[in-house]
């Protein structure tokens, strides 16, 4: 993130932050770990560029963060990251404005890190992952939102039996029938390799629903299971990736993981169908099918 505050600047802003550590940054967001009232929390700072004042961008940034927080509050499930003790507020650090709030700090590693380490999950782990993902997405669906950024980077494997996999980051969540936060014909936000084909249509906001998240969940589980993306290829251009998403049949999971139940592989493959009508209509529908697989 540009203008990422250093530890000393954050500590001067909030002296009560104990054991303050920098965790990560990207885009306009920086994340720190701090102990608050004896509990670790993830403190988030979102930079508000001064030029955003001129084109309404400041209000849009604030609205997006408010929407993320609203979505989390409306999703009473432990399959999603929980809000922390710091309510959303605007702060100034060395003359620059930021939005500040906190979430629970989750110990563990991302699915992306495990994929890079060539981890090969067994069926029990994959079934648990799919269950957690579908439960998280069902809560998002029932709240009237769409996550829009399900991917291995946004899933944490905690090692806890109560919460083995947790979905993060509703920063670009979309509220069905809500007020738009971007220009009507602006490109869709998200991570290209995990975006459903319908998101590349000019009128994508008119057809967007939870089935786009189901697609992203299928791609994520496929990649975690096989170490291979079902469509995208390393080193190719964005144009090539989009062409594959729109036109090329996805790989079949059973061809890469013949040790897994064929019915489970078929469930994941159905999630990655190009036409939304061929996917499961809701996360709950996919979960009911998963329950039938031994």
PDB file of C-alpha atoms in Angstrom:
ATOM      1  CA  UNK A   1       0.000   0.000   0.000  1.00  0.00           C
ATOM      2  CA  UNK A   2       1.247   3.464  -0.775  1.00  0.00           C
ATOM      3  CA  UNK A   3       1.862   5.609   2.311  1.00  0.00           C
ATOM      4  CA  UNK A   4       1.864   2.601   4.644  1.00  0.00           C
ATOM      5  CA  UNK A   5       2.354   3.958   8.184  1.00  0.00           C
ATOM      6  CA  UNK A   6       5.376   2.569   9.998  1.00  0.00           C
ATOM      7  CA  UNK A   7       4.993   0.926  13.403  1.00  0.00           C
ATOM      8  CA  UNK A   8       6.135   4.025  15.287  1.00  0.00           C
ATOM      9  CA  UNK A   9       3.479   6.182  13.598  1.00  0.00           C
ATOM     10  CA  UNK A  10       0.689   3.744  14.475  1.00  0.00           C
ATOM     11  CA  UNK A  11       1.950   3.454  18.037  1.00  0.00           C
ATOM     12  CA  UNK A  12       1.930   7.245  18.451  1.00  0.00           C
ATOM     13  CA  UNK A  13      -1.633   7.307  17.136  1.00  0.00           C
ATOM     14  CA  UNK A  14      -2.876   4.607  19.508  1.00  0.00           C
ATOM     15  CA  UNK A  15      -0.501   4.065  22.458  1.00  0.00           C
ATOM     16  CA  UNK A  16      -2.857   1.427  23.862  1.00  0.00           C
ATOM     17  CA  UNK A  17      -1.922  -0.971  21.031  1.00  0.00           C
ATOM     18  CA  UNK A  18       0.344  -3.515  22.745  1.00  0.00           C
ATOM     19  CA  UNK A  19       2.719  -5.882  20.927  1.00  0.00           C
ATOM     20  CA  UNK A  20       2.142  -3.990  17.682  1.00  0.00           C
ATOM     21  CA  UNK A  21       3.373  -5.796  14.538  1.00  0.00           C
ATOM     22  CA  UNK A  22       3.090  -5.101  10.819  1.00  0.00           C
ATOM     23  CA  UNK A  23       1.369  -8.001   9.020  1.00  0.00           C
ATOM     24  CA  UNK A  24       0.740  -7.136   5.379  1.00  0.00           C
ATOM     25  CA  UNK A  25      -0.351  -4.462   2.926  1.00  0.00           C
ATOM     26  CA  UNK A  26      -1.864  -4.247  -0.510  1.00  0.00           C
ATOM     27  CA  UNK A  27      -3.869  -1.762  -2.538  1.00  0.00           C
ATOM     28  CA  UNK A  28      -4.944   0.948  -0.100  1.00  0.00           C
ATOM     29  CA  UNK A  29      -4.996  -1.318   2.981  1.00  0.00           C
ATOM     30  CA  UNK A  30      -2.376  -2.086   5.626  1.00  0.00           C
ATOM     31  CA  UNK A  31      -2.894  -4.661   8.386  1.00  0.00           C
ATOM     32  CA  UNK A  32      -1.228  -4.780  11.795  1.00  0.00           C
ATOM     33  CA  UNK A  33      -1.480  -7.159  14.737  1.00  0.00           C
ATOM     34  CA  UNK A  34      -2.061  -5.591  18.143  1.00  0.00           C
ATOM     35  CA  UNK A  35      -3.099  -6.812  21.566  1.00  0.00           C
ATOM     36  CA  UNK A  36      -6.209  -5.044  22.855  1.00  0.00           C
ATOM     37  CA  UNK A  37      -7.612  -5.829  26.306  1.00  0.00           C
ATOM     38  CA  UNK A  38      -5.493  -8.967  26.338  1.00  0.00           C
ATOM     39  CA  UNK A  39      -6.681 -10.271  22.963  1.00  0.00           C
ATOM     40  CA  UNK A  40      -4.913 -10.125  19.580  1.00  0.00           C
ATOM     41  CA  UNK A  41      -6.748  -8.203  16.871  1.00  0.00           C
ATOM     42  CA  UNK A  42      -6.062  -7.352  13.247  1.00  0.00           C
ATOM     43  CA  UNK A  43      -5.952  -3.567  12.991  1.00  0.00           C
ATOM     44  CA  UNK A  44      -6.742  -2.273   9.508  1.00  0.00           C
ATOM     45  CA  UNK A  45      -5.786   1.094   8.044  1.00  0.00           C
ATOM     46  CA  UNK A  46      -7.233   2.108   4.663  1.00  0.00           C
ATOM     47  CA  UNK A  47      -5.540   5.055   2.998  1.00  0.00           C
ATOM     48  CA  UNK A  48      -7.735   7.855   1.634  1.00  0.00           C
ATOM     49  CA  UNK A  49      -5.769   9.633  -1.128  1.00  0.00           C
ATOM     50  CA  UNK A  50      -6.113  13.431  -1.114  1.00  0.00           C
ATOM     51  CA  UNK A  51      -7.027  13.398  -4.814  1.00  0.00           C
ATOM     52  CA  UNK A  52     -10.093  11.347  -3.924  1.00  0.00           C
ATOM     53  CA  UNK A  53     -11.696  14.552  -2.654  1.00  0.00           C
ATOM     54  CA  UNK A  54     -12.020  15.856  -6.215  1.00  0.00           C
ATOM     55  CA  UNK A  55     -14.048  13.084  -7.879  1.00  0.00           C
ATOM     56  CA  UNK A  56     -16.143  11.660  -5.075  1.00  0.00           C
ATOM     57  CA  UNK A  57     -13.644   8.901  -4.474  1.00  0.00           C
ATOM     58  CA  UNK A  58     -13.370   9.645  -0.756  1.00  0.00           C
ATOM     59  CA  UNK A  59     -17.067   9.003  -0.190  1.00  0.00           C
ATOM     60  CA  UNK A  60     -16.821   5.813  -2.271  1.00  0.00           C
ATOM     61  CA  UNK A  61     -13.883   4.469  -0.239  1.00  0.00           C
ATOM     62  CA  UNK A  62     -15.726   5.157   3.020  1.00  0.00           C
ATOM     63  CA  UNK A  63     -18.929   3.589   1.668  1.00  0.00           C
ATOM     64  CA  UNK A  64     -17.080   0.435   0.603  1.00  0.00           C
ATOM     65  CA  UNK A  65     -15.536  -0.071   4.029  1.00  0.00           C
ATOM     66  CA  UNK A  66     -18.888   0.579   5.694  1.00  0.00           C
ATOM     67  CA  UNK A  67     -20.437  -2.035   3.406  1.00  0.00           C
ATOM     68  CA  UNK A  68     -17.788  -4.590   4.372  1.00  0.00           C
ATOM     69  CA  UNK A  69     -18.451  -3.992   8.059  1.00  0.00           C
ATOM     70  CA  UNK A  70     -22.217  -4.066   7.520  1.00  0.00           C
ATOM     71  CA  UNK A  71     -21.960  -7.374   5.670  1.00  0.00           C
ATOM     72  CA  UNK A  72     -19.911  -8.943   8.471  1.00  0.00           C
ATOM     73  CA  UNK A  73     -22.404  -7.764  11.083  1.00  0.00           C
ATOM     74  CA  UNK A  74     -25.278  -9.279   9.124  1.00  0.00           C
ATOM     75  CA  UNK A  75     -23.560 -12.681   8.785  1.00  0.00           C
ATOM     76  CA  UNK A  76     -23.777 -14.510  12.135  1.00  0.00           C
ATOM     77  CA  UNK A  77     -21.448 -17.371  11.275  1.00  0.00           C
ATOM     78  CA  UNK A  78     -18.041 -18.342  12.578  1.00  0.00           C
ATOM     79  CA  UNK A  79     -17.042 -19.338   9.038  1.00  0.00           C
ATOM     80  CA  UNK A  80     -16.371 -15.650   8.350  1.00  0.00           C
ATOM     81  CA  UNK A  81     -13.858 -13.411  10.073  1.00  0.00           C
ATOM     82  CA  UNK A  82     -15.414 -11.507  12.987  1.00  0.00           C
ATOM     83  CA  UNK A  83     -15.278  -7.799  13.682  1.00  0.00           C
ATOM     84  CA  UNK A  84     -12.957  -6.586  16.415  1.00  0.00           C
ATOM     85  CA  UNK A  85     -13.352  -4.044  19.186  1.00  0.00           C
ATOM     86  CA  UNK A  86     -12.397  -0.911  17.216  1.00  0.00           C
ATOM     87  CA  UNK A  87     -15.321   0.780  15.483  1.00  0.00           C
ATOM     88  CA  UNK A  88     -14.770   2.417  12.107  1.00  0.00           C
ATOM     89  CA  UNK A  89     -13.238   5.877  12.376  1.00  0.00           C
ATOM     90  CA  UNK A  90     -11.227   8.367  10.339  1.00  0.00           C
ATOM     91  CA  UNK A  91      -7.747   9.129  11.680  1.00  0.00           C
ATOM     92  CA  UNK A  92      -4.858  11.293  10.525  1.00  0.00           C
ATOM     93  CA  UNK A  93      -1.250  10.084  10.502  1.00  0.00           C
ATOM     94  CA  UNK A  94       1.478  12.543   9.461  1.00  0.00           C
ATOM     95  CA  UNK A  95      -1.100  14.642   7.611  1.00  0.00           C
ATOM     96  CA  UNK A  96      -2.628  11.707   5.720  1.00  0.00           C
ATOM     97  CA  UNK A  97      -6.164  10.415   6.279  1.00  0.00           C
ATOM     98  CA  UNK A  98      -6.982   6.748   6.924  1.00  0.00           C
ATOM     99  CA  UNK A  99      -9.969   4.667   7.907  1.00  0.00           C
ATOM    100  CA  UNK A 100      -9.265   2.604  11.012  1.00  0.00           C
ATOM    101  CA  UNK A 101     -11.108  -0.434  12.386  1.00  0.00           C
ATOM    102  CA  UNK A 102     -10.283  -3.932  13.606  1.00  0.00           C
ATOM    103  CA  UNK A 103     -11.177  -7.585  13.096  1.00  0.00           C
ATOM    104  CA  UNK A 104     -10.254 -10.681  15.039  1.00  0.00           C
ATOM    105  CA  UNK A 105      -6.697 -11.838  14.419  1.00  0.00           C
ATOM    106  CA  UNK A 106      -6.609 -15.311  12.946  1.00  0.00           C
ATOM    107  CA  UNK A 107      -3.577 -17.507  13.474  1.00  0.00           C
ATOM    108  CA  UNK A 108      -2.926 -19.960  10.669  1.00  0.00           C
ATOM    109  CA  UNK A 109      -1.931 -19.941   7.032  1.00  0.00           C
ATOM    110  CA  UNK A 110      -3.709 -19.104   3.821  1.00  0.00           C
ATOM    111  CA  UNK A 111      -4.678 -21.725   1.279  1.00  0.00           C
ATOM    112  CA  UNK A 112      -2.384 -19.870  -1.117  1.00  0.00           C
ATOM    113  CA  UNK A 113       0.587 -20.557   1.156  1.00  0.00           C
ATOM    114  CA  UNK A 114      -0.351 -24.234   1.327  1.00  0.00           C
ATOM    115  CA  UNK A 115      -0.690 -24.466  -2.447  1.00  0.00           C
ATOM    116  CA  UNK A 116       2.769 -22.961  -2.859  1.00  0.00           C
ATOM    117  CA  UNK A 117       4.101 -25.500  -0.362  1.00  0.00           C
ATOM    118  CA  UNK A 118       2.581 -28.268  -2.548  1.00  0.00           C
ATOM    119  CA  UNK A 119       0.291 -29.431   0.237  1.00  0.00           C
ATOM    120  CA  UNK A 120      -1.909 -32.330  -0.934  1.00  0.00           C
ATOM    121  CA  UNK A 121      -5.146 -32.371   1.078  1.00  0.00           C
ATOM    122  CA  UNK A 122      -7.031 -35.621   1.552  1.00  0.00           C
ATOM    123  CA  UNK A 123     -10.760 -36.011   1.003  1.00  0.00           C
ATOM    124  CA  UNK A 124     -11.658 -35.362   4.644  1.00  0.00           C
ATOM    125  CA  UNK A 125      -9.872 -32.002   4.541  1.00  0.00           C
ATOM    126  CA  UNK A 126     -11.426 -31.052   1.195  1.00  0.00           C
ATOM    127  CA  UNK A 127     -14.901 -31.969   2.396  1.00  0.00           C
ATOM    128  CA  UNK A 128     -14.379 -29.825   5.504  1.00  0.00           C
ATOM    129  CA  UNK A 129     -13.140 -26.940   3.381  1.00  0.00           C
ATOM    130  CA  UNK A 130     -16.118 -27.122   1.032  1.00  0.00           C
ATOM    131  CA  UNK A 131     -18.513 -27.325   3.977  1.00  0.00           C
ATOM    132  CA  UNK A 132     -16.989 -24.244   5.636  1.00  0.00           C
ATOM    133  CA  UNK A 133     -17.034 -22.311   2.363  1.00  0.00           C
ATOM    134  CA  UNK A 134     -20.656 -23.142   1.627  1.00  0.00           C
ATOM    135  CA  UNK A 135     -21.726 -22.236   5.164  1.00  0.00           C
ATOM    136  CA  UNK A 136     -19.917 -18.903   4.869  1.00  0.00           C
ATOM    137  CA  UNK A 137     -21.467 -18.159   1.480  1.00  0.00           C
ATOM    138  CA  UNK A 138     -24.930 -19.160   2.659  1.00  0.00           C
ATOM    139  CA  UNK A 139     -24.658 -16.564   5.431  1.00  0.00           C
ATOM    140  CA  UNK A 140     -23.480 -13.956   2.909  1.00  0.00           C
ATOM    141  CA  UNK A 141     -26.363 -14.923   0.620  1.00  0.00           C
ATOM    142  CA  UNK A 142     -28.960 -14.676   3.376  1.00  0.00           C
ATOM    143  CA  UNK A 143     -27.680 -11.210   4.302  1.00  0.00           C
ATOM    144  CA  UNK A 144     -28.411 -10.024   0.759  1.00  0.00           C
ATOM    145  CA  UNK A 145     -24.772  -9.717  -0.272  1.00  0.00           C
ATOM    146  CA  UNK A 146     -22.272 -11.340  -2.616  1.00  0.00           C
ATOM    147  CA  UNK A 147     -18.658 -11.760  -1.509  1.00  0.00           C
ATOM    148  CA  UNK A 148     -17.032 -11.288  -4.968  1.00  0.00           C
ATOM    149  CA  UNK A 149     -13.481 -12.198  -3.921  1.00  0.00           C
ATOM    150  CA  UNK A 150     -13.432 -15.858  -2.880  1.00  0.00           C
ATOM    151  CA  UNK A 151      -9.916 -17.175  -3.584  1.00  0.00           C
ATOM    152  CA  UNK A 152      -7.130 -19.134  -1.846  1.00  0.00           C
ATOM    153  CA  UNK A 153      -5.578 -15.913  -0.535  1.00  0.00           C
ATOM    154  CA  UNK A 154      -8.772 -15.082   1.387  1.00  0.00           C
ATOM    155  CA  UNK A 155      -9.167 -18.417   3.158  1.00  0.00           C
ATOM    156  CA  UNK A 156      -7.266 -19.180   6.353  1.00  0.00           C
ATOM    157  CA  UNK A 157      -6.597 -22.709   7.585  1.00  0.00           C
ATOM    158  CA  UNK A 158      -6.566 -22.311  11.355  1.00  0.00           C
ATOM    159  CA  UNK A 159      -5.918 -25.844  12.570  1.00  0.00           C
ATOM    160  CA  UNK A 160      -8.852 -25.448  14.965  1.00  0.00           C
ATOM    161  CA  UNK A 161     -11.532 -28.183  14.905  1.00  0.00           C
ATOM    162  CA  UNK A 162     -14.230 -25.594  15.649  1.00  0.00           C
ATOM    163  CA  UNK A 163     -13.239 -23.218  12.861  1.00  0.00           C
ATOM    164  CA  UNK A 164     -10.925 -25.104  10.497  1.00  0.00           C
ATOM    165  CA  UNK A 165     -11.317 -22.711   7.526  1.00  0.00           C
ATOM    166  CA  UNK A 166     -12.353 -19.076   7.701  1.00  0.00           C
ATOM    167  CA  UNK A 167     -13.247 -16.769   4.816  1.00  0.00           C
ATOM    168  CA  UNK A 168     -11.830 -13.245   4.923  1.00  0.00           C
ATOM    169  CA  UNK A 169     -12.248  -9.882   3.244  1.00  0.00           C
ATOM    170  CA  UNK A 170     -15.677  -8.640   2.259  1.00  0.00           C
ATOM    171  CA  UNK A 171     -14.047  -5.431   1.047  1.00  0.00           C
ATOM    172  CA  UNK A 172     -15.704  -5.617  -2.376  1.00  0.00           C
ATOM    173  CA  UNK A 173     -18.927  -7.258  -1.228  1.00  0.00           C
ATOM    174  CA  UNK A 174     -21.914  -6.336  -3.381  1.00  0.00           C
ATOM    175  CA  UNK A 175     -25.329  -5.699  -1.860  1.00  0.00           C
ATOM    176  CA  UNK A 176     -28.145  -7.009  -4.017  1.00  0.00           C
ATOM    177  CA  UNK A 177     -30.604  -4.155  -4.698  1.00  0.00           C
ATOM    178  CA  UNK A 178     -28.247  -1.809  -2.837  1.00  0.00           C
ATOM    179  CA  UNK A 179     -26.855   1.553  -3.875  1.00  0.00           C
ATOM    180  CA  UNK A 180     -24.108   1.237  -6.464  1.00  0.00           C
ATOM    181  CA  UNK A 181     -20.645   2.361  -5.411  1.00  0.00           C
ATOM    182  CA  UNK A 182     -19.043   2.431  -8.862  1.00  0.00           C
ATOM    183  CA  UNK A 183     -19.956   3.716 -12.282  1.00  0.00           C
ATOM    184  CA  UNK A 184     -22.592   1.607 -13.977  1.00  0.00           C
ATOM    185  CA  UNK A 185     -20.252   0.415 -16.742  1.00  0.00           C
ATOM    186  CA  UNK A 186     -17.040   0.260 -14.741  1.00  0.00           C
ATOM    187  CA  UNK A 187     -15.140  -3.017 -14.856  1.00  0.00           C
ATOM    188  CA  UNK A 188     -16.031  -5.605 -12.224  1.00  0.00           C
ATOM    189  CA  UNK A 189     -13.897  -5.663  -9.073  1.00  0.00           C
ATOM    190  CA  UNK A 190     -12.347  -8.926  -8.023  1.00  0.00           C
ATOM    191  CA  UNK A 191      -9.388 -11.185  -8.750  1.00  0.00           C
ATOM    192  CA  UNK A 192      -9.478 -12.047 -12.436  1.00  0.00           C
ATOM    193  CA  UNK A 193      -8.564 -15.746 -12.286  1.00  0.00           C
ATOM    194  CA  UNK A 194     -11.410 -16.444  -9.818  1.00  0.00           C
ATOM    195  CA  UNK A 195     -14.121 -14.367 -11.481  1.00  0.00           C
ATOM    196  CA  UNK A 196     -17.123 -16.118 -13.009  1.00  0.00           C
ATOM    197  CA  UNK A 197     -17.676 -15.724 -16.779  1.00  0.00           C
ATOM    198  CA  UNK A 198     -20.788 -13.569 -16.355  1.00  0.00           C
ATOM    199  CA  UNK A 199     -18.727 -10.908 -14.592  1.00  0.00           C
ATOM    200  CA  UNK A 200     -17.091 -10.043 -17.915  1.00  0.00           C
ATOM    201  CA  UNK A 201     -20.412  -9.015 -19.460  1.00  0.00           C
ATOM    202  CA  UNK A 202     -21.072  -5.261 -19.806  1.00  0.00           C
ATOM    203  CA  UNK A 203     -24.303  -5.656 -17.822  1.00  0.00           C
ATOM    204  CA  UNK A 204     -22.787  -7.919 -15.170  1.00  0.00           C
ATOM    205  CA  UNK A 205     -24.473  -6.052 -12.316  1.00  0.00           C
ATOM    206  CA  UNK A 206     -27.865  -7.012 -13.736  1.00  0.00           C
ATOM    207  CA  UNK A 207     -27.095 -10.749 -13.651  1.00  0.00           C
ATOM    208  CA  UNK A 208     -24.854 -10.926 -10.584  1.00  0.00           C
ATOM    209  CA  UNK A 209     -25.979 -13.279  -7.834  1.00  0.00           C
ATOM    210  CA  UNK A 210     -24.602 -15.815  -5.359  1.00  0.00           C
ATOM    211  CA  UNK A 211     -23.829 -18.288  -8.160  1.00  0.00           C
ATOM    212  CA  UNK A 212     -20.801 -16.142  -9.012  1.00  0.00           C
ATOM    213  CA  UNK A 213     -19.455 -16.835  -5.512  1.00  0.00           C
ATOM    214  CA  UNK A 214     -20.227 -20.538  -5.944  1.00  0.00           C
ATOM    215  CA  UNK A 215     -18.098 -20.490  -9.107  1.00  0.00           C
ATOM    216  CA  UNK A 216     -15.191 -18.857  -7.253  1.00  0.00           C
ATOM    217  CA  UNK A 217     -15.535 -21.368  -4.426  1.00  0.00           C
ATOM    218  CA  UNK A 218     -15.356 -24.230  -6.920  1.00  0.00           C
ATOM    219  CA  UNK A 219     -12.230 -22.812  -8.552  1.00  0.00           C
ATOM    220  CA  UNK A 220     -10.641 -22.341  -5.130  1.00  0.00           C
ATOM    221  CA  UNK A 221     -11.351 -25.897  -3.943  1.00  0.00           C
ATOM    222  CA  UNK A 222     -10.186 -27.310  -7.298  1.00  0.00           C
ATOM    223  CA  UNK A 223      -6.885 -25.457  -7.103  1.00  0.00           C
ATOM    224  CA  UNK A 224      -6.341 -26.397  -3.463  1.00  0.00           C
ATOM    225  CA  UNK A 225      -7.037 -30.054  -4.202  1.00  0.00           C
ATOM    226  CA  UNK A 226      -4.899 -30.354  -7.330  1.00  0.00           C
ATOM    227  CA  UNK A 227      -2.337 -27.552  -7.131  1.00  0.00           C
ATOM    228  CA  UNK A 228      -3.581 -26.519 -10.585  1.00  0.00           C
ATOM    229  CA  UNK A 229      -6.048 -23.828 -11.581  1.00  0.00           C
ATOM    230  CA  UNK A 230      -8.855 -25.358 -13.693  1.00  0.00           C
ATOM    231  CA  UNK A 231      -8.527 -22.644 -16.355  1.00  0.00           C
ATOM    232  CA  UNK A 232      -5.776 -20.054 -15.832  1.00  0.00           C
ATOM    233  CA  UNK A 233      -2.147 -20.823 -16.669  1.00  0.00           C
ATOM    234  CA  UNK A 234       0.926 -19.349 -15.019  1.00  0.00           C
ATOM    235  CA  UNK A 235       2.655 -16.610 -16.966  1.00  0.00           C
ATOM    236  CA  UNK A 236      -0.126 -15.995 -19.468  1.00  0.00           C
ATOM    237  CA  UNK A 237      -1.594 -12.567 -20.191  1.00  0.00           C
ATOM    238  CA  UNK A 238      -4.809 -11.338 -18.599  1.00  0.00           C
ATOM    239  CA  UNK A 239      -6.421 -11.464 -22.034  1.00  0.00           C
ATOM    240  CA  UNK A 240      -5.564 -15.163 -22.339  1.00  0.00           C
ATOM    241  CA  UNK A 241      -6.958 -15.905 -18.888  1.00  0.00           C
ATOM    242  CA  UNK A 242     -10.227 -14.129 -19.683  1.00  0.00           C
ATOM    243  CA  UNK A 243     -10.452 -16.009 -22.995  1.00  0.00           C
ATOM    244  CA  UNK A 244     -10.034 -19.321 -21.170  1.00  0.00           C
ATOM    245  CA  UNK A 245     -12.675 -18.396 -18.571  1.00  0.00           C
ATOM    246  CA  UNK A 246     -15.147 -17.468 -21.314  1.00  0.00           C
ATOM    247  CA  UNK A 247     -14.409 -20.158 -23.899  1.00  0.00           C
ATOM    248  CA  UNK A 248     -12.302 -23.086 -22.759  1.00  0.00           C
ATOM    249  CA  UNK A 249     -13.722 -26.069 -20.844  1.00  0.00           C
ATOM    250  CA  UNK A 250     -12.370 -26.323 -17.316  1.00  0.00           C
ATOM    251  CA  UNK A 251     -10.163 -29.254 -16.365  1.00  0.00           C
ATOM    252  CA  UNK A 252     -11.927 -32.135 -14.631  1.00  0.00           C
ATOM    253  CA  UNK A 253     -10.929 -32.711 -11.035  1.00  0.00           C
ATOM    254  CA  UNK A 254     -11.176 -36.487 -11.318  1.00  0.00           C
ATOM    255  CA  UNK A 255      -8.454 -36.438 -13.995  1.00  0.00           C
ATOM    256  CA  UNK A 256      -6.010 -34.868 -11.534  1.00  0.00           C
ATOM    257  CA  UNK A 257      -7.236 -36.447  -8.279  1.00  0.00           C
ATOM    258  CA  UNK A 258      -8.451 -39.925  -9.151  1.00  0.00           C
ATOM    259  CA  UNK A 259      -8.123 -40.866  -5.469  1.00  0.00           C
ATOM    260  CA  UNK A 260     -11.080 -38.635  -4.543  1.00  0.00           C
ATOM    261  CA  UNK A 261     -14.740 -39.718  -4.700  1.00  0.00           C
ATOM    262  CA  UNK A 262     -16.047 -39.157  -8.217  1.00  0.00           C
ATOM    263  CA  UNK A 263     -19.227 -37.609  -6.808  1.00  0.00           C
ATOM    264  CA  UNK A 264     -17.216 -34.995  -4.900  1.00  0.00           C
ATOM    265  CA  UNK A 265     -15.181 -34.177  -7.995  1.00  0.00           C
ATOM    266  CA  UNK A 266     -18.447 -33.835  -9.909  1.00  0.00           C
ATOM    267  CA  UNK A 267     -19.792 -31.421  -7.293  1.00  0.00           C
ATOM    268  CA  UNK A 268     -16.747 -29.179  -7.634  1.00  0.00           C
ATOM    269  CA  UNK A 269     -16.886 -29.386 -11.438  1.00  0.00           C
ATOM    270  CA  UNK A 270     -20.531 -28.305 -11.388  1.00  0.00           C
ATOM    271  CA  UNK A 271     -19.635 -25.237  -9.338  1.00  0.00           C
ATOM    272  CA  UNK A 272     -17.238 -24.188 -12.114  1.00  0.00           C
ATOM    273  CA  UNK A 273     -19.780 -24.443 -14.947  1.00  0.00           C
ATOM    274  CA  UNK A 274     -19.657 -21.435 -17.267  1.00  0.00           C
ATOM    275  CA  UNK A 275     -23.425 -20.893 -17.296  1.00  0.00           C
ATOM    276  CA  UNK A 276     -24.832 -19.844 -13.902  1.00  0.00           C
ATOM    277  CA  UNK A 277     -27.962 -21.918 -14.572  1.00  0.00           C
ATOM    278  CA  UNK A 278     -25.835 -25.080 -14.617  1.00  0.00           C
ATOM    279  CA  UNK A 279     -24.314 -24.398 -11.194  1.00  0.00           C
ATOM    280  CA  UNK A 280     -26.029 -24.911  -7.855  1.00  0.00           C
ATOM    281  CA  UNK A 281     -28.649 -22.221  -7.308  1.00  0.00           C
ATOM    282  CA  UNK A 282     -27.549 -21.526  -3.723  1.00  0.00           C
ATOM    283  CA  UNK A 283     -24.771 -22.598  -1.354  1.00  0.00           C
ATOM    284  CA  UNK A 284     -27.376 -24.537   0.609  1.00  0.00           C
ATOM    285  CA  UNK A 285     -28.272 -26.570  -2.496  1.00  0.00           C
ATOM    286  CA  UNK A 286     -24.613 -27.498  -2.957  1.00  0.00           C
ATOM    287  CA  UNK A 287     -24.314 -28.328   0.746  1.00  0.00           C
ATOM    288  CA  UNK A 288     -27.311 -30.678   0.536  1.00  0.00           C
ATOM    289  CA  UNK A 289     -25.597 -32.492  -2.319  1.00  0.00           C
ATOM    290  CA  UNK A 290     -22.333 -32.656  -0.376  1.00  0.00           C
ATOM    291  CA  UNK A 291     -24.170 -34.254   2.546  1.00  0.00           C
ATOM    292  CA  UNK A 292     -25.111 -37.188   0.283  1.00  0.00           C
ATOM    293  CA  UNK A 293     -21.460 -37.935  -0.534  1.00  0.00           C
ATOM    294  CA  UNK A 294     -19.676 -40.313   1.826  1.00  0.00           C
TER     295      UNK A 294
END
